[in-house]
GROMACS .gro file of C-alpha atoms in nm:
model
  429
    1MET     CA    1   2.812  30.128  22.700
    2PRO     CA    2   2.705  29.746  22.685
    3VAL     CA    3   2.522  29.716  23.016
    4PRO     CA    4   2.761  29.437  23.281
    5ALA     CA    5   2.585  29.046  23.222
    6GLY     CA    6   2.473  28.964  23.575
    7PRO     CA    7   2.493  28.590  23.679
    8VAL     CA    8   2.333  28.317  23.407
    9ASN     CA    9   2.221  27.997  23.460
   10THR     CA   10   2.580  27.716  23.406
   11LYS     CA   11   2.567  27.357  23.312
   12LEU     CA   12   2.721  27.174  23.632
   13PRO     CA   13   3.123  27.054  23.625
   14PRO     CA   14   3.113  26.644  23.560
   15ILE     CA   15   2.980  26.453  23.852
   16ILE     CA   16   3.151  26.134  24.015
   17SER     CA   17   2.878  25.896  24.072
   18ALA     CA   18   2.932  25.742  24.395
   19VAL     CA   19   2.706  25.448  24.304
   20GLN     CA   20   2.846  25.400  23.907
   21ASN     CA   21   3.214  25.547  24.052
   22LYS     CA   22   3.282  25.710  23.725
   23ILE     CA   23   3.301  26.047  23.523
   24ALA     CA   24   3.032  26.209  23.326
   25THR     CA   25   3.112  26.189  23.006
   26PRO     CA   26   3.201  26.575  22.893
   27PRO     CA   27   3.080  26.742  22.612
   28LEU     CA   28   3.229  26.616  22.286
   29PRO     CA   29   3.486  26.928  22.110
   30ASP     CA   30   3.276  27.105  21.837
   31ASN     CA   31   3.554  26.922  21.615
   32LEU     CA   32   3.434  26.597  21.674
   33ARG     CA   33   3.025  26.655  21.669
   34PRO     CA   34   2.802  26.460  21.489
   35THR     CA   35   2.671  26.640  21.191
   36MET     CA   36   2.447  26.607  20.931
   37ILE     CA   37   2.278  26.771  20.586
   38VAL     CA   38   1.997  26.903  20.623
   39THR     CA   39   1.743  26.960  20.378
   40PRO     CA   40   1.386  27.131  20.371
   41LYS     CA   41   1.125  26.955  20.435
   42ILE     CA   42   0.763  27.089  20.400
   43ARG     CA   43   0.426  26.970  20.566
   44GLY     CA   44   0.160  27.206  20.512
   45PHE     CA   45   0.253  27.588  20.620
   46ILE     CA   46   0.534  27.455  20.784
   47CYS     CA   47   0.880  27.357  20.734
   48THR     CA   48   0.957  27.086  20.954
   49THR     CA   49   1.372  27.111  20.949
   50ALA     CA   50   1.558  27.421  21.004
   51HIS     CA   51   1.880  27.488  20.856
   52PRO     CA   52   2.169  27.637  21.197
   53ASP     CA   53   2.391  27.796  20.935
   54GLY     CA   54   2.081  27.962  20.725
   55CYS     CA   55   1.923  28.047  21.021
   56ALA     CA   56   2.249  28.270  21.161
   57LYS     CA   57   2.342  28.398  20.774
   58HIS     CA   58   1.933  28.515  20.794
   59VAL     CA   59   2.028  28.669  21.143
   60ALA     CA   60   2.330  28.851  21.066
   61GLU     CA   61   2.152  29.014  20.698
   62GLN     CA   62   1.900  29.099  20.988
   63ILE     CA   63   2.189  29.271  21.146
   64ALA     CA   64   2.363  29.459  20.846
   65VAL     CA   65   2.061  29.627  20.745
   66VAL     CA   66   1.978  29.820  21.087
   67LYS     CA   67   2.381  29.865  21.098
   68ASN     CA   68   2.364  30.023  20.795
   69ARG     CA   69   2.095  30.297  20.858
   70GLY     CA   70   2.319  30.429  21.133
   71PRO     CA   71   2.246  30.483  21.531
   72ILE     CA   72   1.881  30.532  21.643
   73ALA     CA   73   1.895  30.838  21.836
   74ASN     CA   74   1.714  30.796  22.170
   75GLY     CA   75   1.653  30.467  22.143
   76PRO     CA   76   1.594  30.226  22.394
   77LYS     CA   77   1.828  30.087  22.609
   78LYS     CA   78   1.677  29.788  22.794
   79VAL     CA   79   1.421  29.599  22.604
   80LEU     CA   80   1.223  29.261  22.706
   81VAL     CA   81   1.124  29.103  22.370
   82ILE     CA   82   0.822  28.838  22.441
   83GLY     CA   83   0.828  28.607  22.176
   84SER     CA   84   1.202  28.720  22.047
   85SER     CA   85   1.266  28.385  21.806
   86THR     CA   86   1.110  28.451  21.483
   87GLY     CA   87   0.950  28.722  21.259
   88TYR     CA   88   0.856  29.024  21.397
   89GLY     CA   89   0.966  28.923  21.782
   90LEU     CA   90   1.306  28.853  21.673
   91SER     CA   91   1.359  29.156  21.400
   92SER     CA   92   1.243  29.373  21.720
   93ARG     CA   93   1.540  29.212  21.914
   94ILE     CA   94   1.742  29.282  21.661
   95ALA     CA   95   1.653  29.683  21.562
   96ALA     CA   96   1.678  29.739  21.947
   97ALA     CA   97   2.014  29.605  22.017
   98PHE     CA   98   2.184  29.621  21.713
   99GLY     CA   99   2.051  30.033  21.642
  100SER     CA  100   1.981  30.137  21.973
  101GLY     CA  101   2.246  29.955  22.139
  102ALA     CA  102   2.029  29.790  22.341
  103ALA     CA  103   2.041  29.522  22.618
  104THR     CA  104   1.804  29.224  22.551
  105LEU     CA  105   1.604  28.942  22.732
  106GLY     CA  106   1.402  28.723  22.477
  107VAL     CA  107   1.176  28.440  22.575
  108PHE     CA  108   1.028  28.213  22.350
  109PHE     CA  109   0.917  27.849  22.308
  110GLU     CA  110   1.168  27.634  22.136
  111LYS     CA  111   1.328  27.339  22.074
  112PRO     CA  112   1.699  27.307  22.121
  113GLY     CA  113   1.876  27.114  21.829
  114GLU     CA  114   2.057  26.762  21.878
  115PRO     CA  115   2.345  26.615  21.724
  116ASP     CA  116   2.142  26.437  21.488
  117LYS     CA  117   1.845  26.629  21.509
  118CYS     CA  118   1.740  26.977  21.394
  119GLY     CA  119   1.617  27.210  21.657
  120THR     CA  120   1.353  27.495  21.545
  121ALA     CA  121   1.459  27.783  21.296
  122GLY     CA  122   1.367  27.971  21.643
  123TRP     CA  123   1.643  27.871  21.850
  124TYR     CA  124   1.850  27.830  21.539
  125ASN     CA  125   1.853  28.214  21.561
  126SER     CA  126   1.887  28.317  21.884
  127ALA     CA  127   2.160  28.155  21.915
  128ALA     CA  128   2.309  28.323  21.588
  129PHE     CA  129   2.164  28.689  21.791
  130GLU     CA  130   2.339  28.565  22.057
  131LYS     CA  131   2.681  28.522  21.935
  132GLU     CA  132   2.609  28.838  21.702
  133ALA     CA  133   2.543  28.989  22.075
  134ALA     CA  134   2.799  28.908  22.247
  135ALA     CA  135   3.086  28.973  21.937
  136ALA     CA  136   2.919  29.329  21.958
  137GLY     CA  137   2.938  29.352  22.309
  138LEU     CA  138   2.601  29.364  22.413
  139TYR     CA  139   2.392  29.154  22.711
  140ALA     CA  140   2.180  28.966  22.567
  141ARG     CA  141   2.015  28.690  22.774
  142SER     CA  142   1.726  28.456  22.650
  143PHE     CA  143   1.465  28.236  22.835
  144ASN     CA  144   1.299  27.902  22.666
  145GLY     CA  145   0.988  27.804  22.768
  146ASP     CA  146   0.640  27.874  22.802
  147ALA     CA  147   0.564  28.240  22.837
  148PHE     CA  148   0.236  28.198  22.951
  149SER     CA  149   0.339  28.024  23.279
  150ASP     CA  150   0.362  28.244  23.637
  151GLU     CA  151   0.751  28.034  23.654
  152MET     CA  152   0.801  28.188  23.306
  153LYS     CA  153   0.738  28.540  23.438
  154ALA     CA  154   0.896  28.480  23.737
  155GLU     CA  155   1.218  28.369  23.588
  156VAL     CA  156   1.256  28.650  23.375
  157ILE     CA  157   1.170  28.916  23.681
  158ALA     CA  158   1.480  28.747  23.851
  159ALA     CA  159   1.652  28.821  23.583
  160ILE     CA  160   1.570  29.203  23.551
  161LYS     CA  161   1.645  29.276  23.908
  162ALA     CA  162   1.995  29.105  23.899
  163ASP     CA  163   2.099  29.215  23.572
  164LEU     CA  164   1.932  29.518  23.412
  165GLY     CA  165   1.750  29.691  23.753
  166GLN     CA  166   1.444  29.857  23.484
  167VAL     CA  167   1.331  29.770  23.143
  168ASP     CA  168   1.219  30.064  22.926
  169CYS     CA  169   1.097  29.902  22.667
  170ILE     CA  170   0.866  29.585  22.659
  171ILE     CA  171   0.750  29.400  22.332
  172TYR     CA  172   0.491  29.129  22.340
  173SER     CA  173   0.468  28.937  22.038
  174LEU     CA  174   0.372  28.636  22.056
  175ALA     CA  175   0.173  28.397  21.824
  176SER     CA  176   0.099  28.065  21.991
  177PRO     CA  177  -0.227  27.811  21.925
  178ARG     CA  178  -0.265  27.739  22.270
  179ARG     CA  179  -0.243  27.862  22.590
  180THR     CA  180  -0.208  27.710  22.950
  181HIS     CA  181  -0.383  27.931  23.166
  182PRO     CA  182  -0.185  27.963  23.455
  183LYS     CA  183  -0.420  28.059  23.735
  184THR     CA  184  -0.715  27.745  23.639
  185GLY     CA  185  -0.471  27.509  23.426
  186GLU     CA  186  -0.708  27.500  23.148
  187VAL     CA  187  -0.612  27.409  22.835
  188LEU     CA  188  -0.680  27.682  22.570
  189LYS     CA  189  -0.710  27.721  22.178
  190SER     CA  190  -0.720  27.913  21.894
  191VAL     CA  191  -0.870  27.893  21.584
  192LEU     CA  192  -0.888  28.079  21.279
  193LYS     CA  193  -1.248  28.066  21.163
  194PRO     CA  194  -1.548  28.362  21.009
  195ILE     CA  195  -1.812  28.436  21.263
  196GLY     CA  196  -2.206  28.379  21.170
  197GLN     CA  197  -2.159  28.188  20.869
  198SER     CA  198  -1.866  28.028  20.697
  199TYR     CA  199  -1.620  28.179  20.444
  200THR     CA  200  -1.562  28.076  20.057
  201ASN     CA  201  -1.273  28.261  19.865
  202LYS     CA  202  -0.981  28.216  19.686
  203ASN     CA  203  -0.656  28.018  19.830
  204LEU     CA  204  -0.317  27.906  19.755
  205ASN     CA  205  -0.130  27.591  19.800
  206THR     CA  206   0.187  27.800  19.845
  207THR     CA  207   0.368  27.428  19.797
  208THR     CA  208   0.199  27.365  19.409
  209GLY     CA  209   0.108  27.711  19.310
  210VAL     CA  210  -0.245  27.626  19.281
  211VAL     CA  211  -0.487  27.889  19.315
  212ASP     CA  212  -0.837  27.737  19.423
  213GLU     CA  213  -1.129  27.794  19.655
  214ILE     CA  214  -1.145  27.710  20.017
  215THR     CA  215  -1.419  27.732  20.253
  216ILE     CA  216  -1.423  27.771  20.643
  217GLN     CA  217  -1.695  27.669  20.841
  218PRO     CA  218  -1.825  27.925  21.135
  219ALA     CA  219  -1.680  27.969  21.517
  220GLU     CA  220  -1.885  27.670  21.762
  221GLY     CA  221  -1.955  27.677  22.111
  222ASP     CA  222  -1.677  27.883  22.268
  223ASP     CA  223  -1.399  27.930  22.008
  224VAL     CA  224  -1.397  28.286  22.017
  225GLU     CA  225  -1.352  28.305  22.404
  226GLN     CA  226  -1.089  28.049  22.398
  227THR     CA  227  -0.913  28.285  22.069
  228ILE     CA  228  -0.939  28.568  22.303
  229ALA     CA  229  -0.810  28.368  22.603
  230VAL     CA  230  -0.458  28.244  22.395
  231MET     CA  231  -0.474  28.551  22.121
  232GLY     CA  232  -0.618  28.868  22.319
  233GLY     CA  233  -0.414  29.097  22.573
  234GLU     CA  234  -0.446  28.909  22.908
  235ASP     CA  235  -0.104  28.755  22.865
  236TRP     CA  236   0.000  29.101  22.792
  237GLN     CA  237  -0.118  29.268  23.133
  238MET     CA  238  -0.036  28.963  23.374
  239TRP     CA  239   0.356  29.043  23.217
  240ILE     CA  240   0.308  29.439  23.262
  241ASP     CA  241   0.155  29.413  23.602
  242ALA     CA  242   0.421  29.153  23.719
  243LEU     CA  243   0.669  29.382  23.632
  244LEU     CA  244   0.536  29.689  23.785
  245ALA     CA  245   0.461  29.497  24.070
  246GLU     CA  246   0.805  29.496  24.132
  247ASN     CA  247   0.940  29.795  24.007
  248LEU     CA  248   1.083  29.727  23.719
  249ILE     CA  249   0.955  29.926  23.429
  250ALA     CA  250   1.151  30.221  23.409
  251PRO     CA  251   1.020  30.610  23.392
  252GLY     CA  252   0.934  30.684  23.058
  253ALA     CA  253   0.867  30.304  22.927
  254GLN     CA  254   0.673  30.196  22.610
  255THR     CA  255   0.504  29.854  22.555
  256LEU     CA  256   0.362  29.753  22.256
  257ALA     CA  257   0.177  29.473  22.104
  258TYR     CA  258   0.140  29.367  21.765
  259SER     CA  259  -0.129  29.298  21.548
  260TYR     CA  260  -0.320  29.347  21.162
  261ILE     CA  261  -0.603  29.474  20.984
  262GLY     CA  262  -0.536  29.416  20.644
  263PRO     CA  263  -0.807  29.475  20.358
  264GLU     CA  264  -1.144  29.411  20.363
  265LEU     CA  265  -1.083  29.086  20.182
  266THR     CA  266  -0.911  28.929  20.432
  267TRP     CA  267  -1.182  29.038  20.718
  268PRO     CA  268  -1.396  28.754  20.767
  269ILE     CA  269  -1.171  28.548  20.887
  270TYR     CA  270  -0.898  28.778  21.002
  271LYS     CA  271  -1.069  29.135  21.140
  272ASN     CA  272  -1.354  29.019  21.211
  273GLY     CA  273  -1.313  28.631  21.256
  274THR     CA  274  -1.231  28.472  21.577
  275ILE     CA  275  -0.917  28.649  21.566
  276GLY     CA  276  -0.998  29.000  21.503
  277LYS     CA  277  -1.174  28.929  21.806
  278ALA     CA  278  -0.901  28.889  22.031
  279LYS     CA  279  -0.729  29.185  21.874
  280GLU     CA  280  -1.035  29.415  21.983
  281ASP     CA  281  -0.887  29.244  22.327
  282LEU     CA  282  -0.544  29.330  22.256
  283GLU     CA  283  -0.665  29.702  22.157
  284HIS     CA  284  -0.904  29.694  22.528
  285VAL     CA  285  -0.604  29.565  22.726
  286GLN     CA  286  -0.352  29.810  22.548
  287ARG     CA  287  -0.586  30.115  22.651
  288THR     CA  288  -0.580  29.991  23.019
  289LEU     CA  289  -0.211  29.968  23.026
  290ASP     CA  290  -0.156  30.276  22.897
  291GLU     CA  291  -0.340  30.373  23.228
  292LYS     CA  292  -0.145  30.168  23.463
  293LEU     CA  293   0.190  30.336  23.254
  294ALA     CA  294   0.055  30.690  23.315
  295PRO     CA  295   0.192  30.785  23.642
  296LEU     CA  296   0.521  30.665  23.533
  297GLY     CA  297   0.501  30.880  23.213
  298GLY     CA  298   0.496  30.556  23.052
  299LYS     CA  299   0.269  30.447  22.671
  300ALA     CA  300   0.122  30.137  22.613
  301TRP     CA  301   0.087  30.092  22.215
  302VAL     CA  302  -0.099  29.838  21.979
  303SER     CA  303   0.110  29.852  21.667
  304VAL     CA  304  -0.003  29.717  21.334
  305ASN     CA  305   0.200  29.580  21.077
  306LYS     CA  306   0.232  29.484  20.787
  307ALA     CA  307   0.113  29.185  20.619
  308LEU     CA  308   0.404  28.945  20.561
  309VAL     CA  309   0.548  28.604  20.545
  310THR     CA  310   0.612  28.426  20.895
  311GLN     CA  311   0.534  28.106  21.063
  312ALA     CA  312   0.208  28.287  21.124
  313SER     CA  313   0.055  28.423  20.854
  314SER     CA  314   0.158  28.122  20.683
  315ALA     CA  315  -0.130  27.945  20.878
  316ILE     CA  316  -0.386  28.153  20.771
  317PRO     CA  317  -0.646  28.069  20.475
  318VAL     CA  318  -0.645  28.316  20.201
  319VAL     CA  319  -0.378  28.585  20.316
  320PRO     CA  320  -0.069  28.396  20.151
  321LEU     CA  321  -0.257  28.469  19.806
  322TYR     CA  322  -0.334  28.806  19.944
  323ILE     CA  323   0.041  28.857  20.034
  324SER     CA  324   0.145  28.692  19.678
  325LEU     CA  325  -0.077  28.987  19.509
  326LEU     CA  326   0.047  29.257  19.770
  327TYR     CA  327   0.419  29.195  19.736
  328LYS     CA  328   0.433  29.213  19.364
  329VAL     CA  329   0.314  29.505  19.354
  330MET     CA  330   0.507  29.691  19.679
  331LYS     CA  331   0.857  29.561  19.485
  332GLU     CA  332   0.734  29.701  19.178
  333GLN     CA  333   0.657  30.045  19.359
  334GLY     CA  334   0.939  30.057  19.549
  335SER     CA  335   0.781  30.003  19.886
  336HIS     CA  336   0.821  29.673  20.043
  337GLU     CA  337   0.911  29.611  20.353
  338ASP     CA  338   1.017  29.311  20.529
  339CYS     CA  339   1.018  29.253  20.868
  340ILE     CA  340   1.321  29.437  21.004
  341GLU     CA  341   1.238  29.686  20.769
  342GLN     CA  342   0.911  29.739  20.964
  343MET     CA  343   1.047  29.693  21.288
  344ASP     CA  344   1.357  29.886  21.210
  345ARG     CA  345   1.151  30.237  21.115
  346LEU     CA  346   0.908  30.129  21.396
  347PHE     CA  347   1.232  30.145  21.648
  348ARG     CA  348   1.393  30.422  21.430
  349GLU     CA  349   1.115  30.658  21.366
  350ARG     CA  350   0.794  30.594  21.574
  351LEU     CA  351   0.875  30.520  21.911
  352THR     CA  352   0.934  30.927  21.912
  353ASP     CA  353   0.683  30.977  21.650
  354PRO     CA  354   0.423  30.766  21.665
  355GLN     CA  355   0.167  30.912  21.445
  356PRO     CA  356  -0.209  30.742  21.567
  357ASP     CA  357  -0.458  30.701  21.389
  358GLU     CA  358  -0.773  30.794  21.493
  359THR     CA  359  -0.806  30.499  21.772
  360GLY     CA  360  -0.471  30.582  21.889
  361ARG     CA  361  -0.306  30.313  21.764
  362ILE     CA  362   0.086  30.313  21.525
  363ARG     CA  363   0.011  30.207  21.199
  364LEU     CA  364   0.292  30.065  21.001
  365ASP     CA  365   0.118  29.878  20.742
  366ASP     CA  366   0.028  30.221  20.597
  367TRP     CA  367   0.226  30.210  20.359
  368GLU     CA  368   0.061  29.877  20.236
  369MET     CA  369  -0.258  30.048  20.242
  370GLU     CA  370  -0.217  30.352  20.088
  371SER     CA  371  -0.493  30.342  19.780
  372LYS     CA  372  -0.194  30.343  19.468
  373VAL     CA  373  -0.126  29.950  19.625
  374GLN     CA  374  -0.435  29.839  19.740
  375GLU     CA  375  -0.655  29.950  19.424
  376PRO     CA  376  -0.377  29.712  19.182
  377VAL     CA  377  -0.428  29.434  19.461
  378ILE     CA  378  -0.786  29.396  19.439
  379ALA     CA  379  -0.807  29.415  19.098
  380ASN     CA  380  -0.545  29.144  19.042
  381TRP     CA  381  -0.724  28.939  19.304
  382GLN     CA  382  -1.035  28.910  19.086
  383LYS     CA  383  -0.861  28.795  18.777
  384VAL     CA  384  -0.596  28.571  18.938
  385THR     CA  385  -0.593  28.214  18.878
  386THR     CA  386  -0.336  27.938  18.836
  387GLU     CA  387  -0.227  28.036  18.506
  388ASN     CA  388  -0.175  28.391  18.562
  389LEU     CA  389  -0.048  28.358  18.925
  390THR     CA  390   0.308  28.430  18.804
  391GLU     CA  391   0.215  28.753  18.635
  392LEU     CA  392  -0.016  28.888  18.868
  393GLY     CA  393   0.184  28.819  19.183
  394ASP     CA  394   0.535  28.707  19.340
  395LEU     CA  395   0.490  28.323  19.416
  396GLN     CA  396   0.888  28.276  19.385
  397GLY     CA  397   0.934  28.576  19.649
  398TYR     CA  398   0.699  28.398  19.880
  399GLN     CA  399   0.839  28.102  19.897
  400SER     CA  400   1.168  28.219  19.908
  401SER     CA  401   1.088  28.447  20.190
  402PHE     CA  402   0.883  28.138  20.353
  403LEU     CA  403   1.239  27.928  20.333
  404ARG     CA  404   1.444  28.150  20.457
  405LEU     CA  405   1.232  28.149  20.758
  406PHE     CA  406   1.387  27.805  20.809
  407GLY     CA  407   1.712  27.932  20.732
  408PHE     CA  408   1.712  27.803  20.354
  409GLY     CA  409   1.772  27.987  20.037
  410LEU     CA  410   2.020  28.204  20.186
  411ASN     CA  411   2.307  28.335  19.987
  412GLY     CA  412   2.659  28.240  20.111
  413VAL     CA  413   2.545  27.897  20.288
  414ASP     CA  414   2.685  27.574  20.157
  415TYR     CA  415   2.349  27.339  20.201
  416ASP     CA  416   2.521  27.000  20.045
  417ALA     CA  417   2.754  27.035  20.353
  418ASP     CA  418   2.737  26.879  20.689
  419THR     CA  419   2.633  27.103  20.937
  420ASP     CA  420   2.640  27.087  21.329
  421THR     CA  421   2.263  27.069  21.476
  422GLY     CA  422   2.318  27.054  21.810
  423VAL     CA  423   2.405  27.453  21.880
  424LYS     CA  424   2.364  27.578  22.182
  425VAL     CA  425   2.205  27.922  22.272
  426PRO     CA  426   2.484  28.028  22.502
  427SER     CA  427   2.270  28.185  22.816
  428ILE     CA  428   2.055  27.887  22.826
  429SER     CA  429   2.269  27.611  22.763
   0.00000   0.00000   0.00000
């Protein structure tokens, strides 16, 4: 049964100005709102536009994957997803809602669309998710703002108190380049750098398909400390501490943060680099949270997920070429999963049967790291050039996955038609 929705923020009615003595202009009806044709505009590893209808279709396709696999037995029913608008966070929210019938709260930091200007893909994803959830009779409430801030935590806490009472699953899926520390006000910045010495390896320009070399200079100064402060576990712990202090975590609840390890060829820039140090901190915090949740019969996990095309992974040097080679092999072997298949497997199988590794982590990268996958990928890495990339890798699949993140390349969407870019997220607008 859907959880009854509590009060949500709504717009004030038109206000009569005592000074100007006129009524504020009401919003235009949908059929009179300005529209525009939206096309992809790619700058480096980011697309600066997003298609509202395409994002909605992408969300609908993910929902269909989950629903086609049937209900998730014994899944969580009241789920908070911190970082819920794209990638693994969005897919987590979809799997929880449409597989487990969960009420969901989602926290993100996205730019709303305007009638003559695109919002971010995460904004349109969240709008589409809420509309689909409402149609299915599921509670869904979203919060747009700085998830690192005390103010956002207080706002979410108030909503849980008013609407749900407690939550039984907390997903932490933030990937941010910077963080304003809520206690000190310091602006901290994360970097993707090796530690100790420079790192040179093959790299892929995913726009042109050119395979070349890239050299990344090592971390300096306080790069490591700042990256840990942004991408480590401190904020995850702050969220759990805040929820525990208000008795908002249900008995038996689980919390999960997402991580990645990858093969040795990526370790200098990832596992052994600045981001790897942040992930080590995340695992340290996981053990601390485990102890804090033990009295409730709860559990904290770090889930190591598969390498996939996401807005975060696209920014990491070397990794896009690896992903292109990985996709080729895993698709040929029939073991490829995208974000939604990974998160469906997490909620459907691993939350009840975690199968932890020797350090206590959930390993959703298990299929990726099988020797039958890694051996041909590494062999192809040694051979790959611009000329043979099409043969050895899946550049087309990479590019298609990248564009789909922003709502482009979806079947059934008329990209030549005008579309309303001023789409609202119902619980926020």
